[in-house]
Coordinates of C-alpha atoms and ligand atoms in Angstrom, one line a residue:
M1 CA 28.5 14.0 -34.1
N2 CA 25.8 15.9 -31.9
D3 CA 27.0 17.9 -29.2
L4 CA 26.8 16.3 -25.8
T5 CA 24.8 17.8 -23.0
L6 CA 24.0 17.0 -19.4
K7 CA 21.5 14.8 -20.9
S8 CA 24.2 12.7 -22.6
T9 CA 25.3 9.4 -20.9
V10 CA 28.8 8.7 -19.2
G11 CA 29.1 6.0 -21.8
E12 CA 28.4 8.5 -24.6
L13 CA 31.1 11.0 -23.2
Y14 CA 33.5 7.9 -22.8
K15 CA 33.3 7.5 -26.7
T16 CA 34.6 10.9 -27.6
P17 CA 38.5 11.0 -27.6
V18 CA 38.7 14.1 -25.3
G19 CA 35.8 12.6 -22.8
K20 CA 37.8 9.4 -22.3
D21 CA 40.9 11.3 -21.3
V22 CA 39.2 13.4 -18.8
L23 CA 37.3 10.4 -17.4
D24 CA 40.3 8.2 -17.4
K25 CA 42.2 11.0 -15.4
L26 CA 39.4 11.2 -13.1
F27 CA 39.2 7.6 -12.5
L28 CA 42.6 7.5 -11.8
Q29 CA 42.6 10.3 -9.4
L30 CA 39.7 8.7 -7.5
G31 CA 41.3 5.4 -7.6
V32 CA 38.5 3.7 -9.6
K33 CA 39.3 1.0 -12.2
K34 CA 38.8 2.3 -15.7
G35 CA 36.6 -0.9 -16.6
I36 CA 34.0 0.5 -14.6
V37 CA 32.8 2.4 -17.7
K38 CA 31.9 -1.0 -19.2
N39 CA 29.4 -1.5 -16.5
P40 CA 25.8 -0.7 -18.1
L41 CA 24.9 0.9 -14.7
V42 CA 27.5 3.4 -14.9
S43 CA 27.8 4.0 -18.6
N44 CA 23.9 4.7 -18.7
L45 CA 24.1 7.2 -16.1
K46 CA 23.3 10.8 -17.4
L47 CA 25.7 13.5 -16.9
D48 CA 23.1 15.4 -15.1
T49 CA 22.7 12.6 -12.4
V50 CA 26.7 12.4 -11.8
R51 CA 26.4 15.9 -11.3
K52 CA 23.9 15.7 -8.9
L53 CA 25.6 12.6 -7.1
A54 CA 28.9 14.4 -7.0
K55 CA 27.8 17.7 -5.8
N56 CA 30.4 17.3 -2.6
K57 CA 33.3 16.9 -4.9
L58 CA 32.6 18.3 -8.1
D59 CA 31.8 21.9 -9.0
D60 CA 28.6 22.5 -11.1
D61 CA 31.0 24.2 -13.6
F62 CA 33.2 21.4 -13.8
F63 CA 30.7 19.5 -16.4
E64 CA 30.0 22.7 -18.2
A65 CA 33.8 23.2 -18.8
I66 CA 34.2 19.4 -19.8
L67 CA 31.3 19.5 -22.1
K68 CA 32.6 22.6 -23.7
L69 CA 35.9 20.9 -24.1
V70 CA 34.6 17.8 -25.6
N71 CA 32.1 19.4 -27.9
S72 CA 35.0 21.7 -29.2
E73 CA 36.8 18.5 -30.5
K74 CA 35.3 17.0 -33.6
D75 CA 38.3 15.4 -35.0
V76 CA 38.2 11.6 -34.7
L77 CA 41.4 9.6 -35.9
E78 CA 40.8 6.9 -38.5
K79 CA 42.6 3.8 -37.8
Y80 CA 46.0 3.6 -38.8
D81 CA 46.8 0.4 -40.6
K82 CA 50.3 1.2 -42.4
P83 CA 53.6 -0.2 -41.1
V84 CA 55.1 2.3 -39.0
T85 CA 57.2 4.8 -40.8
K86 CA 61.0 5.0 -40.1
E87 CA 62.6 8.2 -39.0
W88 CA 65.8 9.5 -37.7
W89 CA 64.1 10.9 -34.5
K90 CA 62.7 7.5 -33.7
E91 CA 65.7 5.7 -33.8
A92 CA 67.8 8.4 -32.1
V93 CA 68.8 8.5 -28.1
F94 CA 68.3 12.3 -27.4
Y95 CA 70.5 13.7 -24.4
Q96 CA 69.0 16.9 -22.7
I97 CA 71.4 19.4 -21.6
Y98 CA 70.6 22.3 -19.2
P99 CA 73.4 24.5 -20.2
R100 CA 73.6 26.4 -16.7
S101 CA 74.7 23.5 -15.1
F102 CA 76.2 21.0 -17.9
Y103 CA 79.8 22.0 -17.9
D104 CA 81.6 25.4 -17.0
A105 CA 84.5 25.7 -19.5
N106 CA 85.4 29.2 -18.3
K107 CA 85.0 28.5 -14.7
D108 CA 83.0 31.3 -13.9
G109 CA 80.2 29.3 -12.1
V110 CA 77.9 28.9 -14.9
G111 CA 77.8 26.4 -17.7
D112 CA 78.5 27.5 -21.0
L113 CA 78.3 26.7 -24.8
K114 CA 82.3 26.0 -25.1
G115 CA 81.8 23.9 -22.1
I116 CA 79.1 21.6 -24.1
T117 CA 81.3 21.7 -27.2
S118 CA 84.0 20.5 -25.2
K119 CA 82.1 17.4 -24.3
L120 CA 80.7 16.4 -27.7
D121 CA 83.2 13.4 -27.6
Y122 CA 81.9 12.3 -24.4
L123 CA 78.2 12.3 -25.7
K124 CA 79.1 10.6 -28.8
D125 CA 80.8 8.0 -26.9
L126 CA 78.0 7.4 -24.7
G127 CA 76.0 6.6 -27.8
V128 CA 73.8 9.9 -28.3
D129 CA 72.3 10.8 -31.4
A130 CA 70.7 14.2 -30.8
I131 CA 71.2 16.9 -28.2
W132 CA 68.3 18.8 -26.7
L133 CA 69.5 22.3 -25.5
S134 CA 67.3 24.2 -22.7
P135 CA 67.1 27.7 -23.6
I136 CA 70.2 29.7 -24.3
Y137 CA 68.9 32.8 -25.6
D138 CA 69.1 36.2 -24.1
S139 CA 67.3 36.4 -20.9
P140 CA 67.2 38.1 -17.6
N141 CA 66.9 34.6 -15.9
D142 CA 63.7 35.2 -13.9
D143 CA 63.2 31.4 -14.9
N144 CA 66.7 30.4 -16.1
G145 CA 66.0 31.2 -19.6
Y146 CA 62.7 30.1 -20.0
D147 CA 61.9 33.9 -19.8
I148 CA 63.3 35.2 -23.3
R149 CA 64.1 38.9 -23.9
D150 CA 65.8 38.3 -27.5
Y151 CA 64.8 35.2 -29.5
R152 CA 67.8 35.7 -31.6
K153 CA 70.5 36.5 -29.0
I154 CA 72.5 34.1 -27.2
M155 CA 72.6 34.9 -23.2
T156 CA 75.9 36.1 -22.3
D157 CA 76.5 34.0 -19.7
F158 CA 76.7 31.2 -22.1
G159 CA 78.9 32.6 -24.6
T160 CA 78.3 34.3 -28.1
M161 CA 76.4 33.3 -31.5
E162 CA 80.1 32.5 -32.6
D163 CA 80.1 29.8 -30.0
F164 CA 76.9 28.6 -30.9
D165 CA 77.7 28.3 -34.4
E166 CA 80.9 26.2 -33.5
L167 CA 78.9 24.1 -31.5
L168 CA 76.2 23.2 -34.0
Q169 CA 79.0 22.6 -36.7
K170 CA 80.8 20.1 -34.2
T171 CA 77.8 18.7 -33.5
H172 CA 76.9 17.8 -37.1
E173 CA 80.6 17.1 -37.9
K174 CA 80.2 14.3 -35.3
G175 CA 77.1 12.7 -36.7
M176 CA 74.7 14.2 -34.1
R177 CA 71.9 16.4 -34.1
L178 CA 71.0 19.5 -32.2
I179 CA 67.4 20.6 -31.3
M180 CA 66.8 24.2 -29.4
D181 CA 64.1 25.0 -27.0
L182 CA 61.2 27.0 -28.2
V183 CA 59.7 29.1 -25.6
V184 CA 56.7 31.0 -27.2
N185 CA 53.7 30.6 -24.9
H186 CA 55.3 33.6 -23.3
S187 CA 58.2 36.0 -23.6
S188 CA 60.2 37.8 -20.9
D189 CA 58.4 41.5 -19.6
E190 CA 61.6 42.7 -20.7
H191 CA 61.4 41.5 -24.5
E192 CA 61.1 44.7 -26.7
W193 CA 57.3 43.6 -27.7
F194 CA 56.2 43.9 -24.2
Q195 CA 58.1 47.0 -23.5
K196 CA 56.2 48.7 -26.6
A197 CA 52.9 47.3 -25.6
L198 CA 53.2 48.6 -22.1
A199 CA 54.3 51.9 -23.4
D200 CA 51.7 52.3 -26.0
E201 CA 48.2 50.9 -25.9
N202 CA 48.0 51.6 -29.7
S203 CA 51.1 49.9 -30.4
P204 CA 50.6 46.6 -32.7
E205 CA 52.8 44.9 -30.1
R206 CA 49.8 45.5 -27.5
D207 CA 47.7 42.9 -29.0
Y208 CA 50.7 40.5 -28.8
Y209 CA 49.8 40.1 -25.2
W210 CA 46.6 39.8 -22.9
F211 CA 46.3 43.1 -21.7
V212 CA 42.9 44.1 -20.0
K213 CA 42.3 47.9 -19.1
D214 CA 41.1 48.9 -15.7
E215 CA 41.2 52.2 -14.0
E216 CA 41.3 51.0 -10.4
G217 CA 43.6 47.9 -10.5
K218 CA 41.8 46.3 -7.5
N219 CA 40.5 43.0 -8.8
P220 CA 42.1 40.9 -11.5
P221 CA 40.0 40.0 -14.7
N222 CA 39.5 36.6 -13.7
N223 CA 40.5 34.2 -11.0
W224 CA 43.3 32.5 -12.8
L225 CA 46.2 31.3 -10.9
S226 CA 50.0 31.3 -11.9
F227 CA 51.9 27.9 -11.9
F228 CA 54.4 29.8 -9.9
S229 CA 52.1 31.1 -7.0
G230 CA 49.4 33.8 -6.6
S231 CA 47.3 35.4 -9.2
A232 CA 48.2 35.0 -13.0
W233 CA 47.7 38.9 -13.6
N234 CA 50.2 41.9 -13.0
Y235 CA 48.9 45.3 -12.6
Y236 CA 50.7 48.0 -14.4
P237 CA 49.7 51.3 -12.9
E238 CA 51.5 53.4 -15.5
A239 CA 49.1 51.8 -18.3
K240 CA 46.1 51.2 -16.1
A241 CA 46.1 47.7 -17.1
W242 CA 46.6 44.2 -16.1
A243 CA 48.6 41.6 -18.1
L244 CA 48.3 38.0 -18.0
H245 CA 51.2 35.5 -17.1
I246 CA 50.5 32.2 -16.2
F247 CA 54.1 31.4 -14.9
S248 CA 56.3 33.7 -13.2
K249 CA 55.5 37.6 -13.2
K250 CA 58.1 38.3 -15.8
Q251 CA 56.9 35.5 -18.2
M252 CA 54.0 37.4 -19.9
D253 CA 51.7 35.2 -21.9
L254 CA 51.6 35.6 -25.7
N255 CA 48.4 36.2 -27.6
W256 CA 48.6 33.5 -30.5
D257 CA 45.0 34.8 -31.7
N258 CA 47.2 37.7 -33.5
P259 CA 48.3 36.6 -36.7
D260 CA 51.1 39.1 -36.7
L261 CA 52.4 37.5 -33.7
R262 CA 52.2 34.0 -35.1
K263 CA 54.1 35.4 -38.4
K264 CA 56.9 36.6 -35.9
V265 CA 57.2 33.5 -34.2
S266 CA 57.1 31.3 -37.3
D267 CA 60.0 33.7 -38.9
M268 CA 61.9 33.2 -36.0
V269 CA 61.7 29.4 -35.9
S270 CA 62.7 29.4 -39.5
W271 CA 65.8 31.8 -38.8
W272 CA 67.1 29.0 -36.3
L273 CA 66.2 26.3 -38.8
D274 CA 68.0 28.0 -41.7
K275 CA 71.2 28.1 -39.5
G276 CA 70.9 24.2 -39.6
V277 CA 69.3 23.5 -36.2
D278 CA 67.5 20.2 -36.6
G279 CA 64.4 21.0 -34.5
F280 CA 62.7 22.1 -31.3
R281 CA 61.5 20.9 -28.1
M282 CA 58.6 23.4 -27.7
D283 CA 57.9 24.7 -23.9
V284 CA 54.3 24.2 -22.8
I285 CA 52.9 24.4 -26.4
N286 CA 49.5 23.0 -25.4
Y287 CA 48.8 26.3 -23.5
I288 CA 49.0 28.9 -26.4
S289 CA 45.5 28.9 -27.6
K290 CA 43.4 30.7 -24.9
E291 CA 39.6 30.8 -24.9
A292 CA 39.0 34.2 -24.2
L293 CA 39.4 34.9 -20.3
P294 CA 36.3 33.6 -18.1
D295 CA 36.7 32.6 -14.7
G296 CA 38.5 29.4 -14.0
T297 CA 35.9 26.9 -12.6
L298 CA 38.0 24.6 -10.8
P299 CA 39.2 25.5 -7.5
R300 CA 42.6 24.5 -6.3
G301 CA 41.6 23.1 -2.8
N302 CA 39.4 20.7 -4.5
D303 CA 41.6 17.6 -4.2
V304 CA 39.9 15.5 -7.0
I305 CA 39.9 18.5 -9.4
G306 CA 43.3 19.6 -8.2
G307 CA 44.9 16.3 -9.0
L308 CA 42.8 16.4 -12.2
I309 CA 43.7 19.6 -13.8
G310 CA 46.1 21.4 -11.5
F311 CA 45.4 25.1 -11.4
T312 CA 42.6 27.4 -11.5
G313 CA 41.8 28.6 -14.9
V314 CA 43.9 25.8 -16.7
E315 CA 40.8 24.1 -18.4
H316 CA 40.5 27.3 -20.5
Y317 CA 43.9 27.1 -22.1
F318 CA 45.5 23.3 -21.7
Y319 CA 43.7 22.4 -24.8
G320 CA 42.4 25.7 -26.3
P321 CA 39.9 26.0 -29.4
N322 CA 42.7 27.0 -31.8
L323 CA 45.4 24.6 -30.7
H324 CA 45.6 22.3 -33.5
K325 CA 45.3 24.9 -36.0
Y326 CA 48.2 27.0 -34.6
L327 CA 50.2 24.2 -34.6
H328 CA 49.5 22.8 -38.0
E329 CA 50.0 26.3 -39.4
L330 CA 53.4 26.7 -37.6
S331 CA 54.4 23.1 -39.1
E332 CA 53.4 24.1 -42.4
N333 CA 55.3 27.4 -42.6
A334 CA 58.5 26.5 -40.6
F335 CA 59.0 22.8 -39.6
A336 CA 57.7 21.2 -42.8
P337 CA 59.7 23.2 -45.3
H338 CA 62.9 22.4 -43.4
K339 CA 62.0 18.9 -42.4
A340 CA 62.6 19.8 -38.8
F341 CA 61.6 17.7 -35.5
S342 CA 59.2 18.9 -33.0
V343 CA 58.5 17.6 -29.6
G344 CA 56.0 19.4 -27.7
E345 CA 55.9 19.6 -23.7
T346 CA 52.2 19.1 -23.2
P347 CA 51.6 19.0 -19.5
G348 CA 47.8 17.9 -18.6
L349 CA 47.1 16.1 -21.9
G350 CA 45.7 12.6 -21.9
M351 CA 46.8 10.1 -24.7
N352 CA 43.7 10.9 -27.1
M353 CA 44.6 14.7 -27.1
C354 CA 48.1 13.7 -27.6
R355 CA 47.1 11.4 -30.7
L356 CA 45.4 14.3 -32.0
M357 CA 48.8 16.2 -31.8
T358 CA 51.0 13.8 -33.1
D359 CA 49.3 11.4 -35.6
E360 CA 51.6 11.8 -38.6
R361 CA 48.5 12.5 -40.9
R362 CA 47.9 15.5 -39.2
G363 CA 51.1 17.5 -39.6
E364 CA 51.1 19.0 -36.1
L365 CA 53.7 17.7 -33.9
N366 CA 56.2 14.5 -34.2
M367 CA 56.1 13.8 -30.6
V368 CA 55.0 15.0 -27.0
F369 CA 56.2 14.8 -23.7
S370 CA 53.0 13.7 -21.6
F371 CA 53.6 13.8 -17.7
D372 CA 51.3 11.4 -16.4
Q373 CA 54.0 8.8 -15.5
L374 CA 55.8 11.0 -13.5
E375 CA 53.6 10.8 -10.4
T376 CA 51.7 8.1 -8.9
P377 CA 47.9 8.7 -8.9
G378 CA 46.9 11.0 -6.0
H379 CA 50.2 12.6 -5.8
V380 CA 51.9 15.8 -6.9
R381 CA 55.7 16.8 -7.3
F382 CA 55.8 18.1 -4.0
D383 CA 54.6 15.2 -2.0
D384 CA 57.1 13.4 0.0
Y385 CA 56.4 9.8 -1.1
K386 CA 57.7 6.9 -2.7
Y387 CA 57.0 6.3 -6.5
D388 CA 55.7 2.9 -7.3
L389 CA 56.8 1.4 -10.4
N390 CA 53.9 -0.8 -10.7
Y391 CA 52.2 2.3 -11.8
Y392 CA 54.8 3.0 -14.4
R393 CA 54.5 -0.6 -15.8
D394 CA 50.5 -0.1 -16.2
Y395 CA 51.0 3.5 -17.6
I396 CA 53.7 2.5 -20.2
S397 CA 51.6 -0.8 -21.3
D398 CA 48.5 1.2 -21.8
W399 CA 50.3 3.8 -24.1
M400 CA 52.3 1.2 -26.0
T401 CA 49.3 -0.8 -26.6
N402 CA 46.8 2.1 -27.4
Y403 CA 48.9 5.0 -28.8
G404 CA 48.8 3.8 -32.4
D405 CA 51.5 3.4 -35.1
G406 CA 50.5 6.6 -36.6
C407 CA 51.9 8.2 -33.1
W408 CA 55.4 7.7 -31.5
M409 CA 56.3 8.0 -27.8
S410 CA 59.1 10.1 -26.0
L411 CA 60.5 7.8 -23.2
F412 CA 61.7 9.9 -20.0
Y413 CA 61.6 9.7 -16.2
D414 CA 62.9 13.3 -15.4
N415 CA 64.1 16.6 -16.9
H416 CA 65.4 20.0 -15.6
D417 CA 61.9 20.4 -13.8
N418 CA 61.7 17.3 -11.8
P419 CA 63.5 15.6 -9.2
R420 CA 65.5 12.3 -10.2
M421 CA 63.3 9.3 -10.6
A422 CA 65.6 6.9 -8.9
S423 CA 65.1 8.9 -5.9
K424 CA 61.5 8.9 -6.0
V425 CA 61.7 5.2 -6.3
T426 CA 63.9 4.5 -3.3
D427 CA 65.7 6.6 -0.8
N428 CA 68.1 3.6 0.1
P429 CA 71.3 4.5 -1.4
D430 CA 72.3 0.7 -1.7
M431 CA 69.5 0.4 -4.2
H432 CA 70.0 3.5 -6.3
E433 CA 72.4 1.5 -8.7
A434 CA 69.8 -1.5 -9.3
V435 CA 66.9 1.2 -9.9
Q436 CA 69.1 3.3 -12.2
T437 CA 70.0 0.2 -14.3
L438 CA 66.2 -0.9 -14.5
L439 CA 65.2 2.6 -15.6
A440 CA 67.9 2.7 -18.2
A441 CA 66.9 -0.9 -19.1
M442 CA 63.3 -0.3 -19.7
Q443 CA 64.1 3.2 -21.6
M444 CA 66.1 1.5 -24.1
T445 CA 64.1 -1.5 -24.7
L446 CA 60.5 -0.1 -24.8
R447 CA 59.2 1.3 -27.9
G448 CA 59.7 5.0 -28.1
T449 CA 62.5 7.9 -28.5
P450 CA 64.6 7.7 -25.2
F451 CA 65.5 11.2 -23.6
I452 CA 68.3 11.1 -21.4
F453 CA 68.4 13.9 -18.7
Q454 CA 72.1 14.8 -18.3
G455 CA 73.5 13.4 -15.2
D456 CA 71.0 10.3 -15.2
E457 CA 74.1 8.4 -16.9
M458 CA 76.3 9.6 -14.3
G459 CA 74.1 7.7 -11.7
L460 CA 73.0 10.9 -9.9
V461 CA 70.3 11.3 -7.1
N462 CA 68.5 14.0 -5.6
Y463 CA 70.7 16.5 -3.9
D464 CA 70.5 16.8 0.0
F465 CA 69.9 20.8 0.1
K466 CA 70.1 21.6 3.7
S467 CA 68.0 25.1 3.7
M468 CA 66.2 27.6 1.5
D469 CA 69.4 29.3 1.1
E470 CA 70.4 26.9 -1.0
I471 CA 67.6 27.1 -3.4
T472 CA 67.5 29.6 -6.3
D473 CA 64.4 28.6 -8.3
V474 CA 61.6 30.8 -8.7
E475 CA 58.9 28.2 -8.5
S476 CA 60.6 26.7 -5.1
I477 CA 61.0 30.2 -3.7
N478 CA 57.4 31.4 -4.5
L479 CA 55.7 28.2 -3.3
Y480 CA 57.7 28.5 0.0
D481 CA 56.6 31.8 0.7
E482 CA 53.1 30.9 -0.3
L483 CA 53.3 28.0 2.1
I484 CA 54.6 30.2 5.1
Q485 CA 51.8 32.6 4.4
K486 CA 49.5 29.7 4.5
G487 CA 50.5 28.8 8.0
K488 CA 53.3 25.9 7.7
T489 CA 56.4 26.3 9.7
A490 CA 59.7 26.6 8.2
D491 CA 60.6 23.2 8.5
E492 CA 57.4 21.9 7.1
A493 CA 57.5 24.4 4.4
F494 CA 61.3 23.2 3.4
K495 CA 60.4 19.5 3.7
I496 CA 57.7 20.1 0.9
I497 CA 60.4 22.0 -1.1
L498 CA 62.9 19.6 -0.7
A499 CA 60.6 16.7 -2.0
G500 CA 59.8 18.5 -5.4
T501 CA 62.2 21.2 -6.2
R502 CA 63.4 21.4 -9.5
E503 CA 66.8 22.4 -8.2
H504 CA 67.6 18.7 -7.8
A505 CA 68.0 18.6 -11.3
R506 CA 70.0 21.7 -11.8
I507 CA 73.2 21.2 -9.9
L508 CA 76.6 21.5 -11.7
L509 CA 77.3 18.3 -13.0
P510 CA 80.3 16.4 -11.2
W511 CA 82.5 16.0 -14.1
N512 CA 85.9 14.1 -13.1
D513 CA 87.7 17.1 -13.7
K514 CA 85.6 18.6 -10.9
I515 CA 86.5 22.0 -9.7
P516 CA 86.5 22.1 -6.0
P517 CA 83.8 24.3 -4.9
E518 CA 85.8 26.5 -2.9
D519 CA 87.5 27.5 -6.1
R520 CA 84.5 28.1 -8.3
M521 CA 83.0 31.6 -8.3
Q522 CA 79.5 31.2 -7.0
S523 CA 76.8 32.0 -9.2
D524 CA 73.4 32.9 -7.9
K525 CA 71.6 30.7 -10.3
T526 CA 73.4 27.7 -10.6
P527 CA 73.9 25.8 -7.3
T528 CA 77.2 24.6 -7.0
F529 CA 77.4 22.5 -3.9
L530 CA 79.6 19.4 -3.2
P531 CA 79.8 17.4 -6.2
Q532 CA 78.2 13.7 -5.9
D533 CA 80.4 11.0 -7.2
I534 CA 79.8 9.8 -10.7
R535 CA 79.0 6.1 -10.9
E536 CA 80.9 5.0 -13.8
N537 CA 79.3 1.6 -13.6
I538 CA 75.9 3.4 -14.7
T539 CA 77.8 5.3 -17.3
E540 CA 78.8 1.9 -18.4
V541 CA 75.3 0.3 -18.4
Y542 CA 73.9 3.2 -20.5
K543 CA 76.8 2.8 -23.0
K544 CA 76.0 -0.9 -23.2
L545 CA 72.1 -0.7 -23.5
I546 CA 72.3 2.2 -26.0
A547 CA 74.5 0.1 -28.1
L548 CA 72.1 -2.7 -27.9
R549 CA 69.2 -0.7 -28.9
K550 CA 71.1 0.6 -32.0
E551 CA 72.4 -2.7 -33.2
N552 CA 68.9 -4.0 -33.1
P553 CA 66.2 -2.2 -34.9
T554 CA 63.8 -4.7 -33.2
L555 CA 64.2 -2.8 -30.2
I556 CA 63.1 0.5 -31.9
Y557 CA 60.1 -0.7 -34.2
A558 CA 58.9 -4.1 -33.3
P559 CA 55.6 -4.0 -31.4
F560 CA 55.6 -4.1 -27.6
E561 CA 54.0 -7.2 -25.9
L562 CA 53.2 -7.4 -22.3
L563 CA 53.8 -11.0 -21.2
C564 CA 53.4 -10.6 -17.4
G565 CA 52.1 -7.3 -15.5
S566 CA 51.1 -8.8 -12.1
K567 CA 52.4 -7.4 -8.7
N568 CA 55.9 -6.1 -8.8
R569 CA 56.6 -7.9 -12.2
F570 CA 57.0 -6.6 -15.5
I571 CA 57.8 -9.1 -18.5
Y572 CA 57.6 -7.9 -22.1
K573 CA 58.6 -8.8 -25.4
R574 CA 59.9 -7.0 -28.6
A575 CA 59.8 -9.3 -31.4
D576 CA 59.6 -9.3 -35.2
E577 CA 61.1 -11.1 -38.2
N578 CA 64.5 -10.4 -37.2
A579 CA 64.8 -10.9 -33.5
S580 CA 63.1 -11.6 -30.4
F581 CA 63.9 -10.2 -27.0
T582 CA 62.3 -10.7 -23.6
I583 CA 62.9 -8.2 -20.7
E584 CA 62.0 -9.5 -17.1
C585 CA 62.1 -7.0 -14.4
N586 CA 61.5 -7.0 -10.6
L587 CA 59.8 -3.5 -9.9
S588 CA 60.2 -4.0 -6.1
D589 CA 63.1 -4.1 -3.6
A590 CA 61.8 -7.7 -2.5
P591 CA 63.0 -10.5 -4.2
L592 CA 60.9 -12.5 -6.8
R593 CA 60.8 -16.2 -8.1
A594 CA 62.2 -15.5 -11.6
K595 CA 59.7 -16.9 -14.6
I596 CA 62.0 -16.9 -17.4
S597 CA 64.5 -19.2 -17.6
S598 CA 66.8 -19.6 -20.6
P599 CA 70.5 -19.3 -21.3
D600 CA 70.1 -16.8 -24.0
L601 CA 70.7 -13.9 -21.3
I602 CA 72.4 -10.8 -23.0
F603 CA 71.9 -8.3 -20.1
R604 CA 71.6 -8.4 -16.3
T605 CA 71.8 -5.8 -13.8
P606 CA 75.8 -5.9 -13.5
K607 CA 75.5 -5.5 -9.7
Y608 CA 74.0 -9.1 -9.5
E609 CA 76.1 -10.6 -12.2
S610 CA 78.3 -12.5 -9.6
D611 CA 75.1 -14.4 -8.4
S612 CA 75.4 -17.8 -9.6
S613 CA 71.8 -18.8 -9.2
M614 CA 69.2 -17.5 -11.7
K615 CA 66.3 -18.7 -9.8
M616 CA 65.4 -15.5 -7.9
L617 CA 65.3 -11.9 -9.3
N618 CA 67.1 -9.5 -6.9
A619 CA 65.9 -6.3 -5.8
Y620 CA 65.0 -4.1 -8.8
E621 CA 66.8 -6.7 -11.2
V622 CA 66.4 -6.6 -14.6
R623 CA 67.4 -9.3 -17.2
I624 CA 67.4 -9.1 -20.9
Y625 CA 66.9 -12.1 -23.1
R626 CA 67.5 -12.7 -26.8
L627 CA 65.5 -15.9 -27.4
Ligands
GLC1 C1 58.2 24.5 -19.0 C2 59.7 24.2 -18.8 C3 60.1 24.9 -17.2 C4 59.5 26.5 -17.4 C5 58.0 26.6 -18.0 C6 57.8 27.9 -17.9 O1 57.4 23.7 -18.1 O2 60.0 23.1 -19.0 O3 61.0 25.0 -16.9 O4 59.6 27.0 -16.0 O5 57.8 25.7 -19.0 O6 58.6 28.3 -19.3

């Protein structure tokens, strides 16, 4: 296909996979229905005309950046017309462990590997098939282990390599699998590669990172911003050079254009796979290919673009020119020979880009975590707002219908970087149980692989932090300082932090054998406040629904069919030659007249089980029928 230019039309742009993703996101942020592209008046508009019309909202450079992105992707997926292939990771229920706050076996205030091993029976009993461990490698913990100092060593807070080997062995003995976190967009500045690179500009390691020489050190090489506030560049006077970090000041971006670096990463991955690890979750893996270092063209202050892409500069690396090549190479060299599983964390990518990364014919990744379902349009994580599940229905129905049988979805609502979804949906404590049941029921009956985040199954909600003294996370602390600098009062800034802080997901789990907080040693990196009570009925709900999913491959592989998606309703069907399930959900806190009436009810929100009438769906009620 010829390259698109400003003379091309909106319709032509929409026909390209990447152009469609970008326009869909833009429409979403602008609150415009996607169908607008079908209107000939819109589809025949020249991009140059749109550029002129949108002068107040969109940078001129925006169009250049988009055209470049679209023109760099020449691949188009052929239709996938085989039956879905069966894979263990499609059938598995995953459980994410954030080791620091999972279970503290040696009572030093920090969770540990022995703690995880001691809870394997709990996970097995829940119905978990595979565990994803957030990073457990040696790290100075600027970003709780997402800043790795040594990729082949265990963090002493968490234990030893023997503890890890025991955990892996016992996990396998119990018939479960274990995947690790692979953080290779960046390393810690304390990694020996970075130390060598800094000390000697002629060292081979120098080119493993993004260094830019500059005698003066006054202006950073470009205007890129860091996701954790401020410029994405550190100046090192001793080396008279800048180095790039798109996350914290101690998380230095690796240069994947260097073949030796890629080889080092691949060898390290193979080393863990040789040990028997079953695969990896790959941290911000879509950021690894950086297109040189031009200025970012999308200022953060612009709401439309802010909502569309996020941070200044990100358009130059969120879907970089060599992304597919590097992923394919890593897959060939390390994953494929070990038949290992991969799930990429891919913030900012739309459906088509994700398809190109995960379609099984392409040999890149097995699955991705795409994040567009986590906030409703026009909102970012730090907004204090209520999440409308009608948006989730539309989002998920679109993906279930259009992602394609060559690709497979991950199903999740939160993780260690996000507040708990139940709290985003409602702040009424009386409603949490019903919302959590509804979320669990959708997660176990939609088509894709469920990832439970630790504590979801205990019914945990956001934590009621009282002040910044209780917040330890680098992202929140930096953002708070930035907000104060920008003129917010302490109260205003704290309210913003409270809405979005990652800390909600990181407090120590309140196991029943909980240690009273006064008996715990306080750690400065794991908030160990008054535990919330475990809601055992939610744990029971998870067990029941996981078992239902496992007993019925129909719930795993059968196509998804949307039966009703009108306001506050979500009714869908999963049916194949073996069985037929219909799931009816009330997505709101107001009662709704039920549409399905059948004696074949197999699950109903337990809270409402004693209701004799089935005529009305109660607040957030879910019912599963086997028809
Ligand atoms: C990912 C991780 C997050 C981390 C960041 C930088 O988004 O999930 O916790 O801070 O990458 O590694």
